CSV table of C-alpha atoms in Angstrom, one decimal:
chain,number,residue,atom,x,y,z
A,1,MET,CA,-15.2,88.0,-31.3
A,2,VAL,CA,-18.0,88.7,-29.0
A,3,THR,CA,-18.3,91.7,-26.8
A,4,ASP,CA,-20.6,92.6,-24.1
A,5,ARG,CA,-21.4,95.2,-25.8
A,6,TYR,CA,-24.4,94.9,-28.1
A,7,PRO,CA,-23.5,94.8,-31.8
A,8,GLU,CA,-25.1,97.5,-34.6
A,9,SER,CA,-24.9,94.7,-37.2
A,10,SER,CA,-27.2,91.8,-37.5
A,11,ILE,CA,-24.8,89.4,-38.2
A,12,ALA,CA,-22.6,90.2,-35.0
A,13,ARG,CA,-26.1,90.4,-33.0
A,14,ASP,CA,-26.7,86.7,-34.0
A,15,GLN,CA,-23.6,86.0,-32.6
A,16,TRP,CA,-23.9,88.1,-29.3
A,17,VAL,CA,-27.4,86.5,-28.8
A,18,LEU,CA,-26.1,82.8,-29.6
A,19,ALA,CA,-22.8,83.1,-27.2
A,20,ARG,CA,-25.3,84.0,-24.4
A,21,ARG,CA,-27.6,81.2,-24.4
A,22,PRO,CA,-28.3,78.8,-21.7
A,23,GLY,CA,-29.2,74.9,-22.8
A,24,ARG,CA,-31.7,73.5,-25.0
A,25,HIS,CA,-34.4,71.2,-24.1
A,26,ALA,CA,-34.4,67.6,-25.1
A,27,LEU,CA,-37.8,67.0,-27.4
A,28,ASP,CA,-39.0,64.4,-29.5
A,29,PRO,CA,-39.7,65.3,-33.0
A,30,ARG,CA,-42.9,63.1,-33.0
A,31,LYS,CA,-44.7,64.5,-30.3
A,32,PRO,CA,-45.7,68.1,-29.2
A,33,HIS,CA,-43.8,69.9,-26.5
A,34,ALA,CA,-46.7,71.0,-24.9
A,35,TYR,CA,-50.6,71.3,-25.4
A,36,PHE,CA,-53.8,72.4,-23.3
A,37,LEU,CA,-57.3,73.8,-23.1
A,38,GLU,CA,-58.3,77.1,-22.7
A,39,GLU,CA,-60.9,79.3,-23.3
A,40,GLU,CA,-61.3,83.0,-25.3
A,41,PRO,CA,-64.2,85.0,-26.1
A,42,ASP,CA,-64.5,85.1,-30.1
A,43,ALA,CA,-65.8,88.1,-32.1
A,44,THR,CA,-69.0,87.9,-30.9
A,45,GLY,CA,-68.1,87.8,-27.1
A,46,ARG,CA,-69.1,84.1,-26.8
A,47,LEU,CA,-66.7,81.9,-25.2
A,48,VAL,CA,-65.0,79.4,-27.1
A,49,SER,CA,-62.9,76.6,-25.9
A,50,CYS,CA,-59.3,76.4,-27.9
A,51,GLY,CA,-57.0,73.7,-28.1
A,52,THR,CA,-53.4,74.8,-27.8
A,53,ILE,CA,-50.7,72.8,-29.2
A,54,PHE,CA,-46.9,73.9,-29.4
A,55,LEU,CA,-45.4,71.5,-32.2
A,56,THR,CA,-41.9,70.3,-32.1
A,57,ASN,CA,-39.9,71.7,-35.1
A,58,ARG,CA,-36.7,73.4,-36.2
A,59,GLU,CA,-35.2,76.7,-34.8
A,60,CYS,CA,-36.5,79.8,-36.4
A,61,PRO,CA,-34.0,81.4,-38.8
A,62,TRP,CA,-34.2,84.7,-36.8
A,63,ARG,CA,-32.2,85.4,-33.4
A,64,CYS,CA,-34.4,87.8,-32.0
A,65,VAL,CA,-32.9,89.4,-28.8
A,66,MET,CA,-36.0,88.8,-26.3
A,67,CYS,CA,-37.0,85.5,-27.6
A,68,ASP,CA,-36.7,82.1,-25.4
A,69,LEU,CA,-39.0,79.9,-27.9
A,70,TRP,CA,-35.8,78.3,-29.5
A,71,ARG,CA,-35.2,76.5,-26.1
A,72,ASN,CA,-38.1,74.1,-27.2
A,73,THR,CA,-37.2,73.6,-30.8
A,74,LEU,CA,-34.6,71.3,-32.6
A,75,THR,CA,-31.5,71.8,-34.9
A,76,GLU,CA,-32.8,70.1,-37.8
A,77,SER,CA,-36.0,70.0,-39.7
A,78,VAL,CA,-38.3,67.3,-38.7
A,79,PRO,CA,-39.2,64.5,-41.1
A,80,VAL,CA,-42.1,64.5,-43.4
A,81,GLY,CA,-45.2,62.9,-41.4
A,82,ALA,CA,-43.8,64.0,-37.8
A,83,ILE,CA,-46.3,67.5,-37.4
A,84,PRO,CA,-49.3,65.6,-38.5
A,85,ALA,CA,-48.1,63.0,-36.0
A,86,GLN,CA,-47.6,65.2,-33.3
A,87,ILE,CA,-51.2,67.0,-33.8
A,88,ASP,CA,-52.6,63.5,-34.0
A,89,PHE,CA,-51.2,63.0,-30.4
A,90,ALA,CA,-52.4,66.0,-28.9
A,91,LEU,CA,-55.8,65.8,-30.2
A,92,GLY,CA,-56.3,62.5,-28.4
A,93,LYS,CA,-55.6,64.1,-25.3
A,94,LEU,CA,-57.6,67.4,-26.1
A,95,GLY,CA,-60.8,66.0,-27.7
A,96,LEU,CA,-62.6,68.3,-29.9
A,97,PRO,CA,-62.3,71.9,-28.8
A,98,GLY,CA,-64.2,75.0,-31.1
A,99,GLN,CA,-60.8,76.2,-32.5
A,100,ILE,CA,-57.2,75.3,-32.5
A,101,LYS,CA,-53.9,77.0,-32.2
A,102,LEU,CA,-51.1,75.4,-33.7
A,103,TYR,CA,-48.0,77.3,-32.7
A,104,ASN,CA,-44.5,76.2,-33.5
A,105,SER,CA,-42.0,78.4,-31.7
A,106,GLY,CA,-41.3,80.2,-35.3
A,107,SER,CA,-43.5,80.4,-38.6
A,108,PHE,CA,-45.8,77.8,-39.9
A,109,PHE,CA,-45.1,78.4,-43.3
A,110,ASP,CA,-41.5,78.3,-42.8
A,111,PRO,CA,-40.7,75.4,-44.8
A,112,ARG,CA,-37.7,74.3,-42.8
A,113,ALA,CA,-40.1,74.1,-39.9
A,114,ILE,CA,-43.3,72.8,-41.1
A,115,PRO,CA,-42.4,70.5,-44.4
A,116,PRO,CA,-44.8,71.9,-47.0
A,117,GLU,CA,-45.4,68.3,-48.1
A,118,ASP,CA,-47.7,67.9,-44.8
A,119,HIS,CA,-49.6,70.9,-45.3
A,120,ALA,CA,-52.5,68.6,-47.0
A,121,ALA,CA,-52.4,66.1,-44.2
A,122,ILE,CA,-52.5,69.3,-41.4
A,123,ALA,CA,-55.5,70.7,-43.4
A,124,LEU,CA,-57.4,67.6,-43.2
A,125,GLN,CA,-56.5,67.3,-39.3
A,126,VAL,CA,-57.9,70.7,-38.7
A,127,ARG,CA,-61.2,71.1,-41.2
A,128,ARG,CA,-63.2,70.1,-38.1
A,129,PHE,CA,-62.4,73.4,-36.3
A,130,ASN,CA,-64.2,76.4,-36.4
A,131,ARG,CA,-61.1,78.5,-36.4
A,132,VAL,CA,-57.4,77.8,-36.9
A,133,ILE,CA,-54.5,79.9,-35.5
A,134,VAL,CA,-51.1,79.5,-36.9
A,135,GLU,CA,-48.3,81.7,-36.2
A,136,CYS,CA,-45.6,83.2,-38.5
A,137,HIS,CA,-43.0,86.0,-39.3
A,138,PRO,CA,-44.2,88.5,-41.9
A,139,ALA,CA,-41.5,87.5,-43.9
A,140,PHE,CA,-43.1,83.9,-44.6
A,141,VAL,CA,-46.6,85.2,-45.1
A,142,GLY,CA,-47.6,84.8,-49.0
A,143,GLN,CA,-49.1,82.2,-51.3
A,144,SER,CA,-48.6,79.2,-49.2
A,145,SER,CA,-51.0,80.7,-46.5
A,146,HIS,CA,-53.8,81.1,-48.8
A,147,ARG,CA,-53.3,77.7,-50.5
A,148,PHE,CA,-53.1,76.3,-46.7
A,149,ARG,CA,-56.5,78.1,-46.0
A,150,ASP,CA,-57.9,76.8,-49.3
A,151,GLN,CA,-56.8,73.3,-48.4
A,152,MET,CA,-58.4,73.0,-45.0
A,153,GLY,CA,-61.7,74.8,-46.2
A,154,GLY,CA,-62.2,77.0,-43.1
A,155,LYS,CA,-61.5,80.2,-41.3
A,156,LEU,CA,-57.6,80.7,-40.9
A,157,GLU,CA,-56.0,83.1,-38.4
A,158,VAL,CA,-52.1,84.0,-38.2
A,159,ALA,CA,-50.8,85.6,-35.3
A,160,MET,CA,-47.6,87.5,-36.3
A,161,GLY,CA,-45.3,89.2,-33.8
A,162,LEU,CA,-45.3,92.9,-34.3
A,163,GLU,CA,-43.5,93.3,-30.8
A,164,THR,CA,-43.5,97.1,-30.8
A,165,ALA,CA,-44.4,99.9,-33.1
A,166,HIS,CA,-41.5,102.2,-32.0
A,167,PRO,CA,-39.4,101.8,-35.0
A,168,GLN,CA,-35.8,102.1,-33.4
A,169,THR,CA,-36.8,99.7,-30.5
A,170,LEU,CA,-38.2,97.2,-33.4
A,171,GLU,CA,-34.6,97.5,-35.4
A,172,GLN,CA,-32.7,96.6,-32.1
A,173,LEU,CA,-34.7,93.6,-31.3
A,174,ASN,CA,-32.9,92.1,-34.7
A,175,LYS,CA,-36.3,90.5,-35.7
A,176,ARG,CA,-35.0,91.8,-39.7
A,177,MET,CA,-38.6,93.3,-39.8
A,178,THR,CA,-39.8,97.0,-40.4
A,179,LEU,CA,-43.1,98.4,-39.6
A,180,ASP,CA,-43.9,98.7,-43.3
A,181,GLN,CA,-42.9,95.1,-43.9
A,182,PHE,CA,-45.3,93.9,-41.0
A,183,ARG,CA,-48.2,96.4,-42.7
A,184,ARG,CA,-47.6,94.7,-46.1
A,185,ALA,CA,-47.9,91.3,-45.0
A,186,ALA,CA,-51.1,92.4,-42.9
A,187,ASP,CA,-52.6,93.8,-46.0
A,188,PHE,CA,-52.0,90.6,-47.8
A,189,LEU,CA,-53.5,88.6,-45.3
A,190,ARG,CA,-56.8,90.7,-45.4
A,191,GLN,CA,-56.9,90.4,-49.1
A,192,HIS,CA,-57.1,86.7,-49.0
A,193,ASP,CA,-59.8,86.6,-45.9
A,194,ILE,CA,-57.3,85.6,-43.4
A,195,ALA,CA,-57.9,86.9,-39.9
A,196,LEU,CA,-54.6,88.7,-38.2
A,197,ARG,CA,-53.6,88.1,-34.6
A,198,VAL,CA,-50.4,90.2,-33.3
A,199,PHE,CA,-48.2,89.6,-30.3
A,200,ILE,CA,-47.3,93.0,-28.7
A,201,LEU,CA,-44.3,92.9,-25.9
A,202,VAL,CA,-45.0,94.9,-23.0
A,203,GLN,CA,-41.7,96.8,-22.1
A,204,PRO,CA,-39.3,95.4,-24.7
A,205,PRO,CA,-35.5,95.7,-24.3
A,206,PHE,CA,-33.9,99.3,-25.4
A,207,LEU,CA,-37.2,101.1,-24.7
A,208,PRO,CA,-37.1,103.6,-21.6
A,209,PRO,CA,-39.5,102.1,-19.1
A,210,GLU,CA,-41.2,105.3,-18.7
A,211,LEU,CA,-42.4,105.1,-22.2
A,212,ALA,CA,-43.3,101.5,-21.9
A,213,LEU,CA,-47.2,102.3,-21.5
A,214,HIS,CA,-47.3,104.8,-24.0
A,215,TRP,CA,-45.6,102.6,-26.8
A,216,ALA,CA,-47.8,99.4,-25.9
A,217,GLN,CA,-51.0,101.6,-26.4
A,218,ARG,CA,-49.3,102.9,-29.9
A,219,SER,CA,-48.4,99.5,-30.8
A,220,ILE,CA,-52.0,97.9,-30.2
A,221,GLU,CA,-53.7,100.7,-32.4
A,222,PHE,CA,-50.6,100.1,-34.9
A,223,ALA,CA,-52.2,96.8,-34.8
A,224,PHE,CA,-55.7,97.4,-35.2
A,225,ASP,CA,-54.8,99.9,-37.8
A,226,CYS,CA,-53.3,97.2,-39.4
A,227,GLY,CA,-56.9,95.3,-39.3
A,228,ALA,CA,-55.7,92.9,-36.6
A,229,ASP,CA,-59.0,91.2,-35.0
A,230,VAL,CA,-56.9,90.3,-31.7
A,231,ALA,CA,-53.9,91.9,-29.9
A,232,SER,CA,-52.1,89.8,-27.2
A,233,LEU,CA,-49.7,91.6,-24.6
A,234,ILE,CA,-47.1,89.7,-23.7
A,235,PRO,CA,-44.8,90.9,-20.7
A,236,THR,CA,-41.1,90.8,-22.0
A,237,ARG,CA,-39.6,87.9,-19.7
A,238,THR,CA,-36.0,87.1,-18.8
A,239,GLY,CA,-34.4,83.4,-19.1
A,240,ASN,CA,-32.9,83.6,-22.7
A,241,GLY,CA,-29.5,84.7,-21.4
A,242,ALA,CA,-29.5,87.8,-23.9
A,243,LEU,CA,-31.9,89.6,-21.7
A,244,GLU,CA,-30.2,89.4,-18.8
A,245,ALA,CA,-27.2,90.7,-20.3
A,246,LEU,CA,-29.1,93.7,-21.4
A,247,GLN,CA,-30.5,93.9,-17.9
A,248,ALA,CA,-26.9,94.2,-16.5
A,249,GLN,CA,-26.2,97.1,-19.2
A,250,GLY,CA,-29.3,99.0,-18.1
A,251,LYS,CA,-31.0,98.3,-21.5
A,252,PHE,CA,-33.9,96.2,-20.3
A,253,VAL,CA,-35.7,96.6,-17.2
A,254,PRO,CA,-38.2,93.7,-16.4
A,255,PRO,CA,-42.1,95.1,-16.4
A,256,ARG,CA,-44.2,95.1,-13.5
A,257,LEU,CA,-47.4,93.4,-13.3
A,258,GLN,CA,-49.0,96.9,-12.7
A,259,LEU,CA,-47.9,97.8,-16.4
A,260,LEU,CA,-49.2,95.0,-17.8
A,261,GLU,CA,-52.8,96.0,-16.0
A,262,ALA,CA,-52.5,99.3,-17.5
A,263,CYS,CA,-51.9,98.0,-20.7
A,264,LEU,CA,-54.7,95.5,-20.9
A,265,ALA,CA,-57.3,98.2,-19.7
A,266,SER,CA,-55.8,100.4,-22.2
A,267,GLY,CA,-56.3,98.3,-25.2
A,268,LEU,CA,-59.9,97.3,-24.1
A,269,ALA,CA,-61.0,101.0,-23.8
A,270,LEU,CA,-60.4,101.2,-27.3
A,271,ARG,CA,-63.2,99.0,-28.2
A,272,ARG,CA,-61.5,98.2,-31.4
A,273,GLY,CA,-60.7,94.4,-31.4
A,274,ARG,CA,-60.2,91.8,-28.8
A,275,VAL,CA,-57.0,92.5,-26.4
A,276,PHE,CA,-55.5,89.5,-24.3
A,277,ALA,CA,-52.8,89.9,-21.8
A,278,ASP,CA,-50.5,86.6,-21.5
A,279,LEU,CA,-50.9,85.3,-18.1
A,280,TRP,CA,-47.8,82.8,-18.5
A,281,ASP,CA,-45.1,82.9,-15.4
A,282,LEU,CA,-47.1,85.7,-14.3
A,283,GLU,CA,-45.7,85.6,-10.7
A,284,LYS,CA,-42.2,86.9,-12.3
A,285,PHE,CA,-43.7,90.3,-12.6
A,286,SER,CA,-45.2,90.8,-8.7
A,287,SER,CA,-43.5,92.1,-5.9
A,288,CYS,CA,-46.7,91.6,-3.5
A,289,ALA,CA,-47.6,88.0,-2.7
A,290,THR,CA,-50.8,89.6,-1.0
A,291,CYS,CA,-52.6,90.8,-3.8
A,292,PHE,CA,-51.1,88.7,-6.7
A,293,SER,CA,-53.8,85.9,-7.1
A,294,ALA,CA,-56.7,88.8,-7.1
A,295,ARG,CA,-54.6,91.0,-9.4
A,296,ARG,CA,-54.2,87.5,-11.7
A,297,ASP,CA,-57.7,86.5,-11.3
A,298,ARG,CA,-58.8,90.0,-12.4
A,299,LEU,CA,-56.7,89.9,-15.5
A,300,ALA,CA,-58.2,86.7,-16.7
A,301,ARG,CA,-61.6,87.7,-16.2
A,302,MET,CA,-61.1,90.9,-18.1
A,303,ASN,CA,-59.6,88.6,-20.9
A,304,ARG,CA,-62.7,86.5,-21.0
A,305,ALA,CA,-64.9,89.3,-20.7
A,306,GLN,CA,-63.3,91.9,-22.7
A,307,ILE,CA,-64.6,94.5,-20.0
A,308,VAL,CA,-62.2,96.7,-17.7
A,309,GLU,CA,-62.8,96.0,-13.9
A,310,PRO,CA,-61.8,98.0,-11.1
A,311,GLU,CA,-58.4,98.1,-9.7
A,312,VAL,CA,-57.3,95.8,-7.1
A,313,SER,CA,-56.4,97.6,-3.9
A,314,CYS,CA,-53.8,96.1,-1.7
A,315,ALA,CA,-52.5,98.1,1.5
A,316,ALA,CA,-49.6,95.8,1.4
A,317,CYS,CA,-47.9,97.5,-1.4
A,318,THR,CA,-48.2,100.5,-4.0
A,319,HIS,CA,-50.1,98.6,-6.7
A,320,GLY,CA,-53.6,99.9,-5.9
A,321,GLN,CA,-52.5,103.0,-7.6
A,322,PRO,CA,-54.0,103.7,-11.1
A,323,LEU,CA,-51.4,103.9,-13.8
A,324,ASP,CA,-51.9,106.2,-16.6
A,325,SER,CA,-49.7,107.3,-19.7
A,326,ASN,CA,-48.3,110.3,-18.1
A,327,ASP,CA,-46.6,108.0,-15.1
A,328,ARG,CA,-43.3,107.0,-14.7
A,329,LEU,CA,-42.4,103.5,-14.0
C-alpha cells in the first residue's frame, strides 16, 4: 500500500514515486526526442557551438524523487542500431558543431539504455568532434567509460548528477548514491583522463529554503574539489507528480529566479571552473513579468562570458535586492 507520507526505505520510495507519475510521452525508438544547437565557452573562454541530442532509450533504473526525465524514455531497451540511427538523424539537422552532447535521460554506459554493441559505431560517428559529452550515474562509471574514450579517440567528458553535497538530502532524493561513491567515480574519470561535468540542483526537496544558497555553494565547491571542469546549476522543477506531493507536505518549495541568479554569481566568483545556469523553462521561477526578460538575458550573458554582471534593478518587484548566503528566501 502506498501512503501519502514519503517512505524511509528505497524500495518503498520507488513505489511512492511511481504511484504519483503522470503519463509518459510516446516516442520513436529510431529518432531522438529532441536536438538543438547552443553555445558555451570552452576552458579557454572561447565560445564553441555545441550540438545537444536527447537520445530516446530505456528508462533509468533509479527512481529519483525530483526526476522528470523518464517522461521521454521507453519501457524497453532499444534494438542494436537504433541509437546510431538517432544520432545520424540529428546530425543531419544540426550540421557540424564543435562539440556534441549525447544526453539520454539516464546513463550512457547503462547497457540496458545504450547497447554496448553500438559503442563502436557511435564512436565512429563522434570522432569528428572536439569534445563529446555524455551523462552517466556514478554507478555505471567504469571500464566501459575509458574503452569508449579509446574507441572515439578524442576528448570525452562525462556529466554526473551530484544534485547536492548535503548528505542527508542526497540520501532522501532516492538516487542510491553517497558523496563517497560520487568522489570515487570522479577519481576514476580523472585517472583515465576523462573530463567531468557536474549537475547540481538549486533548492532540492527536503532542504530548508533558507539553506538553499549555502548548500548550492557547498555543492559547487565539492564538484570542483572532485576535479570537475564544469558545474551546471539546475533549478528544481515541478511536473513529475512526486514533487507536487512533497510540496503539499511542506517538504519542497520551488526555487525563485533570484536564488538561481545568486547561485550562479557565487559559483562564478570562485573562479575554479566554468559554472552554467540552466535556462530551460526559466519563466516558471519568476514572479515578475516586468523584469523577467532582462534577468534571463543577464543569466545567458553570464553563462557565455563567465563574468558576474550587475544585478537587474526592478521597481515593480523585490528582485532587485542582492541575495547573499545569510539571507532567508
